[in-house]
Structure formats: structure tokens, C-alpha cells
């Protein structure tokens, strides 16, 4: 009887060990970041849900995706000519290395308020399941905001190209609705990229500090000089957020 009891305990422990060994390890890490960033006359509030897949057994290398919602505010920001064929006189990969053509750069000074929702991809390195260092970039999304009047300044002032005397006039514009990441001045819309470090100092909360690169864009109601309607404002800023890990 005693031998049977010991055998039963041994079999039970063996089954528990086999179950623990065969149980699939949770390879997903998810969380929500809520915070804000600022620089000079512009600031943002942002929230992001992200989900990362652990590529190795220890979860050191991770790749993932996220959904980011951002609200931008700015006081009389200088939005400049956006299309690559005007700002660089080249499109595609050629626009990435071509110099900025200043004589083609017009400005739309506008008090900004833009809300955007974007899908992004990211990579990160996780140290001891507590410290993450990574980067992510918005790929596609959309934005909206009210129509606003911007003060338009043509780089060439009043000349024969400006036959409608648009220089130094107020022009109505809205945030560009669709956003697509096409690299450099090829990019369209309101998109963001960040490089960050995130520390979980407790089981349910952490802190993220990042360098956030924001590209925001307005589109005028009518075509202006060179038939251009799109104007972009780029700025990097320090971004700080609380991180809330989620169980999957």
C-alpha cells in the first residue's frame, strides 16, 4: 500500500512537470502609454496601445505594433511647403538626399489643433523584463481638426508667378486627413516616430521617456503658388508617459 502511494505521488509529480513543460509560454507583452510632450510653442497629448512579440526564449528581442492617438496644439506655427517635388524638386528615394530648395519654400503660419489616430510598427530590447529600449514609427492613419485661417507667405513675394497676389494673405486650411509614411518629404499627413526608454518600477506601472519626432500637415482649401496646397511642420520634442502593462 505504501509503495502504491509513493508511486501515485511520483506519477502525479511527473504529470505536473510534463504539463508545466508543455504549457506554451506567453510570448506577448502589451501595455498602454499615456503622456505628453512639449517644445517651444507646440505640445502634444498622446495615448498608445502596443503589443510586442518576444522573438527569443528570454524575450530580449521583440517586434510589435501599436495604435497611437495624438492631439497637437501650437501657437502660430510655421508650416512650410510639403510636397517633395516642390521642396526637393525630386520624389521617391531621390528626395531623401536632395537638398532643400529654399526658393520653393512658402510658409503658412497657423494656430494649430490636430487630432490623429495612427497605426505603427516597432522594435524593442527588453532587459530583465523591466527596462525596454526601442523605437516605433507610424505607417498609416488619419487626422481631423477644424478649419483655420493661416497667414500665407510666398518665398518669392509678389512676382509674375503670384498672379493672384496670394502673398501675405489669409488662407483657410484643414489638417490633411489621410497619412502615409513614404519617408522624408514624400510622406503625407500627420505621423509620428519615437525613440524611447521605458522602466517598469512596479508590477502594474512604469515610466517612458522618449524623443518624439512629429510631422503635422495642413491642406489649404484652394491651390496657392505652384498649385501647392500642402504645408508641413516638423519638430522633435521630449515626451514623458506613464506605462500600464496589460495581461494577455
Coordinates of C-alpha atoms in Angstrom, one line a residue:
X1 CA 0.0 0.0 0.0
X2 CA 2.8 2.4 0.9
X3 CA 4.6 1.6 -2.4
X4 CA 1.4 2.3 -4.3
X5 CA 1.1 5.7 -2.5
X6 CA 4.7 6.6 -3.3
X7 CA 4.1 5.5 -6.9
X8 CA 1.0 7.7 -7.2
X9 CA 2.8 10.7 -5.8
X10 CA 5.7 10.1 -8.3
X11 CA 3.3 9.9 -11.2
X12 CA 1.5 13.0 -10.1
X13 CA 4.7 15.0 -9.9
X14 CA 5.8 13.7 -13.3
X15 CA 2.5 14.8 -14.8
X16 CA 2.7 18.2 -13.3
X17 CA 6.3 18.6 -14.6
X18 CA 5.2 17.5 -18.1
X19 CA 2.2 19.9 -18.0
X20 CA 4.4 22.8 -17.0
X21 CA 6.9 21.9 -19.7
X22 CA 4.3 21.7 -22.4
X23 CA 2.3 24.7 -21.4
X24 CA 3.1 27.4 -24.0
X25 CA 4.9 30.4 -22.6
X26 CA 3.2 33.8 -23.0
X27 CA 5.2 35.3 -25.8
X28 CA 3.2 38.5 -26.0
X29 CA 3.8 41.7 -24.0
X30 CA 1.2 44.5 -24.1
X31 CA 0.6 47.8 -22.5
X32 CA -0.8 51.4 -22.6
X33 CA 1.2 54.6 -22.6
X34 CA -0.4 57.9 -21.7
X35 CA 1.6 61.1 -21.6
X36 CA 2.6 64.4 -23.2
X37 CA 5.4 66.2 -24.9
X38 CA 6.3 69.8 -25.5
X39 CA 8.8 72.2 -27.2
X40 CA 8.6 75.9 -27.6
X41 CA 5.2 76.9 -28.9
X42 CA 3.9 73.3 -29.5
X43 CA 2.7 70.5 -27.3
X44 CA 1.0 67.1 -27.6
X45 CA -1.1 64.7 -25.6
X46 CA -0.9 61.1 -26.6
X47 CA -2.1 57.6 -25.7
X48 CA -0.9 54.4 -27.3
X49 CA -1.8 50.7 -27.1
X50 CA 1.1 48.5 -28.1
X51 CA 1.6 44.7 -28.4
X52 CA 5.0 43.1 -28.8
X53 CA 6.0 39.5 -29.7
X54 CA 9.1 38.0 -28.0
X55 CA 11.3 36.5 -30.7
X56 CA 13.7 34.6 -28.4
X57 CA 13.2 32.4 -25.3
X58 CA 14.2 35.1 -22.8
X59 CA 12.2 37.8 -24.6
X60 CA 15.1 40.1 -25.2
X61 CA 14.3 40.8 -28.9
X62 CA 10.8 42.0 -29.5
X63 CA 8.8 43.3 -32.5
X64 CA 5.3 44.6 -32.4
X65 CA 2.6 47.0 -33.4
X66 CA 0.6 49.8 -31.9
X67 CA -2.3 52.2 -32.2
X68 CA -1.5 55.8 -31.3
X69 CA -3.9 58.7 -30.7
X70 CA -2.4 62.2 -30.5
X71 CA -3.7 65.7 -30.0
X72 CA -1.4 68.5 -31.2
X73 CA -1.7 72.2 -30.2
X74 CA 0.5 75.0 -31.3
X75 CA 0.6 78.8 -31.4
X76 CA 1.2 80.3 -34.8
X77 CA 3.4 77.5 -36.1
X78 CA 5.3 77.8 -39.3
X79 CA 4.1 75.2 -41.7
X80 CA 6.2 75.0 -44.9
X81 CA 5.8 73.7 -48.4
X82 CA 5.3 69.9 -48.0
X83 CA 5.4 68.1 -51.4
X84 CA 8.8 66.6 -52.3
X85 CA 8.5 67.7 -55.9
X86 CA 8.5 71.3 -54.7
X87 CA 10.7 71.2 -51.6
X88 CA 13.4 69.0 -53.1
X89 CA 12.4 69.0 -56.8
X90 CA 12.6 65.2 -56.6
X91 CA 10.4 62.4 -55.5
X92 CA 10.9 58.8 -54.3
X93 CA 14.4 57.8 -53.0
X94 CA 16.0 60.8 -54.7
X95 CA 14.1 63.2 -52.4
X96 CA 15.9 61.7 -49.3
X97 CA 19.3 63.0 -50.3
X98 CA 18.3 66.1 -52.4
X99 CA 18.9 69.5 -50.7
X100 CA 16.0 71.6 -49.6
X101 CA 15.3 74.2 -52.3
X102 CA 14.7 77.3 -50.2
X103 CA 13.4 79.4 -53.1
X104 CA 10.5 77.0 -53.4
X105 CA 9.6 77.0 -49.7
X106 CA 6.5 79.0 -48.8
X107 CA 5.1 79.3 -45.3
X108 CA 1.6 79.1 -43.8
X109 CA 1.6 80.5 -40.2
X110 CA -1.3 78.9 -38.4
X111 CA -2.6 78.4 -34.9
X112 CA -2.8 74.6 -34.9
X113 CA -5.1 72.0 -33.3
X114 CA -4.9 68.5 -34.9
X115 CA -6.1 65.1 -33.6
X116 CA -4.7 62.0 -35.3
X117 CA -5.0 58.2 -35.0
X118 CA -2.2 56.1 -36.5
X119 CA -1.1 52.5 -36.8
X120 CA 2.6 51.9 -36.1
X121 CA 5.3 49.2 -36.1
X122 CA 8.1 49.0 -33.6
X123 CA 11.1 47.0 -32.2
X124 CA 12.5 46.9 -28.7
X125 CA 15.1 45.3 -26.5
X126 CA 13.9 44.2 -23.1
X127 CA 16.4 43.9 -20.2
X128 CA 15.4 41.7 -17.2
X129 CA 11.7 42.1 -18.2
X130 CA 11.9 45.6 -16.6
X131 CA 13.7 48.0 -18.9
X132 CA 12.8 48.4 -22.6
X133 CA 14.7 50.4 -25.2
X134 CA 13.1 50.7 -28.6
X135 CA 11.6 52.7 -31.4
X136 CA 8.4 52.9 -33.4
X137 CA 7.1 54.7 -36.4
X138 CA 3.6 55.5 -37.6
X139 CA 2.8 54.0 -41.0
X140 CA -0.7 55.0 -41.8
X141 CA -3.6 56.8 -40.2
X142 CA -6.0 59.7 -40.3
X143 CA -6.4 63.1 -38.7
X144 CA -9.0 65.8 -38.3
X145 CA -9.5 69.3 -36.9
X146 CA -11.4 72.4 -37.5
X147 CA -10.8 74.7 -40.5
X148 CA -8.4 77.6 -39.6
X149 CA -7.1 80.7 -41.2
X150 CA -3.3 80.8 -41.8
X151 CA -1.2 83.7 -42.9
X152 CA 0.5 82.8 -46.2
X153 CA 4.0 84.0 -47.1
X154 CA 5.3 83.2 -50.6
X155 CA 9.1 82.9 -50.6
X156 CA 9.3 84.9 -53.8
X157 CA 7.0 87.6 -52.6
X158 CA 4.9 89.4 -55.2
X159 CA 6.1 88.3 -58.7
X160 CA 4.7 87.2 -62.0
X161 CA 4.1 83.6 -60.7
X162 CA 1.8 85.1 -58.0
X163 CA -0.7 86.5 -60.5
X164 CA -3.5 86.4 -57.9
X165 CA -1.5 88.3 -55.3
X166 CA -1.7 85.5 -52.7
X167 CA 1.5 86.6 -50.9
X168 CA 0.6 88.0 -47.4
X169 CA -3.0 86.8 -47.4
X170 CA -5.0 84.7 -45.1
X171 CA -5.9 81.2 -46.4
X172 CA -8.3 78.6 -45.0
X173 CA -6.8 75.2 -44.3
X174 CA -7.7 71.9 -42.6
X175 CA -5.5 69.1 -41.3
X176 CA -4.6 66.6 -44.1
X177 CA -7.0 63.7 -43.5
X178 CA -5.0 60.6 -44.7
X179 CA -1.5 59.9 -43.5
X180 CA 1.0 57.6 -45.2
X181 CA 4.7 57.1 -44.3
X182 CA 6.7 57.3 -47.5
X183 CA 10.0 58.6 -46.0
X184 CA 11.2 62.2 -45.9
X185 CA 9.3 64.8 -47.8
X186 CA 7.4 62.0 -49.7
X187 CA 5.4 61.4 -46.5
X188 CA 1.8 62.6 -46.5
X189 CA -0.3 63.6 -43.4
X190 CA 0.2 63.7 -39.6
X191 CA 2.6 60.9 -38.5
X192 CA 4.9 60.4 -35.5
X193 CA 8.1 58.5 -34.8
X194 CA 9.8 57.9 -31.4
X195 CA 12.9 56.5 -29.8
X196 CA 12.3 55.6 -26.1
X197 CA 13.4 54.0 -22.9
X198 CA 10.7 52.5 -20.6
X199 CA 11.2 51.4 -17.0
X200 CA 8.7 49.3 -15.1
X201 CA 9.4 50.3 -11.4
X202 CA 6.3 48.3 -10.2
X203 CA 4.3 45.4 -11.5
X204 CA 1.4 47.5 -12.8
X205 CA 3.1 50.8 -13.7
X206 CA 6.2 52.2 -15.4
X207 CA 7.6 55.3 -16.9
X208 CA 8.5 56.0 -20.5
X209 CA 10.8 58.9 -21.7
X210 CA 11.2 59.3 -25.4
X211 CA 12.4 61.6 -28.2
X212 CA 9.3 62.1 -30.3
X213 CA 9.5 63.3 -33.9
X214 CA 6.2 64.8 -35.1
X215 CA 5.3 65.7 -38.6
X216 CA 2.0 67.6 -38.9
X217 CA 0.3 68.8 -42.0
X218 CA -2.4 71.3 -43.2
X219 CA -4.1 71.4 -46.6
X220 CA -5.5 74.7 -47.9
X221 CA -8.9 75.0 -49.4
X222 CA -7.5 76.3 -52.6
X223 CA -4.3 75.9 -54.6
X224 CA -1.7 78.6 -54.0
X225 CA 1.6 79.4 -55.7
X226 CA 2.9 76.4 -57.7
X227 CA -0.5 74.9 -57.3
X228 CA 0.5 73.8 -53.8
X229 CA -2.0 73.1 -51.1
X230 CA 0.0 71.0 -48.5
X231 CA 2.1 72.5 -45.7
X232 CA 4.1 70.6 -43.1
X233 CA 5.5 71.4 -39.7
X234 CA 8.2 69.1 -38.3
X235 CA 9.5 69.2 -34.7
X236 CA 11.2 66.9 -32.2
X237 CA 10.2 67.0 -28.6
X238 CA 10.8 65.3 -25.2
X239 CA 7.8 63.1 -24.4
X240 CA 7.1 61.6 -21.0
X241 CA 4.4 58.9 -20.3
X242 CA 3.1 56.6 -17.7
X243 CA 3.1 52.9 -18.8
X244 CA 0.5 50.4 -17.7
X245 CA 1.3 46.8 -18.5
X246 CA -1.6 44.5 -19.6
X247 CA -2.0 40.8 -19.1
X248 CA -2.8 38.8 -22.3

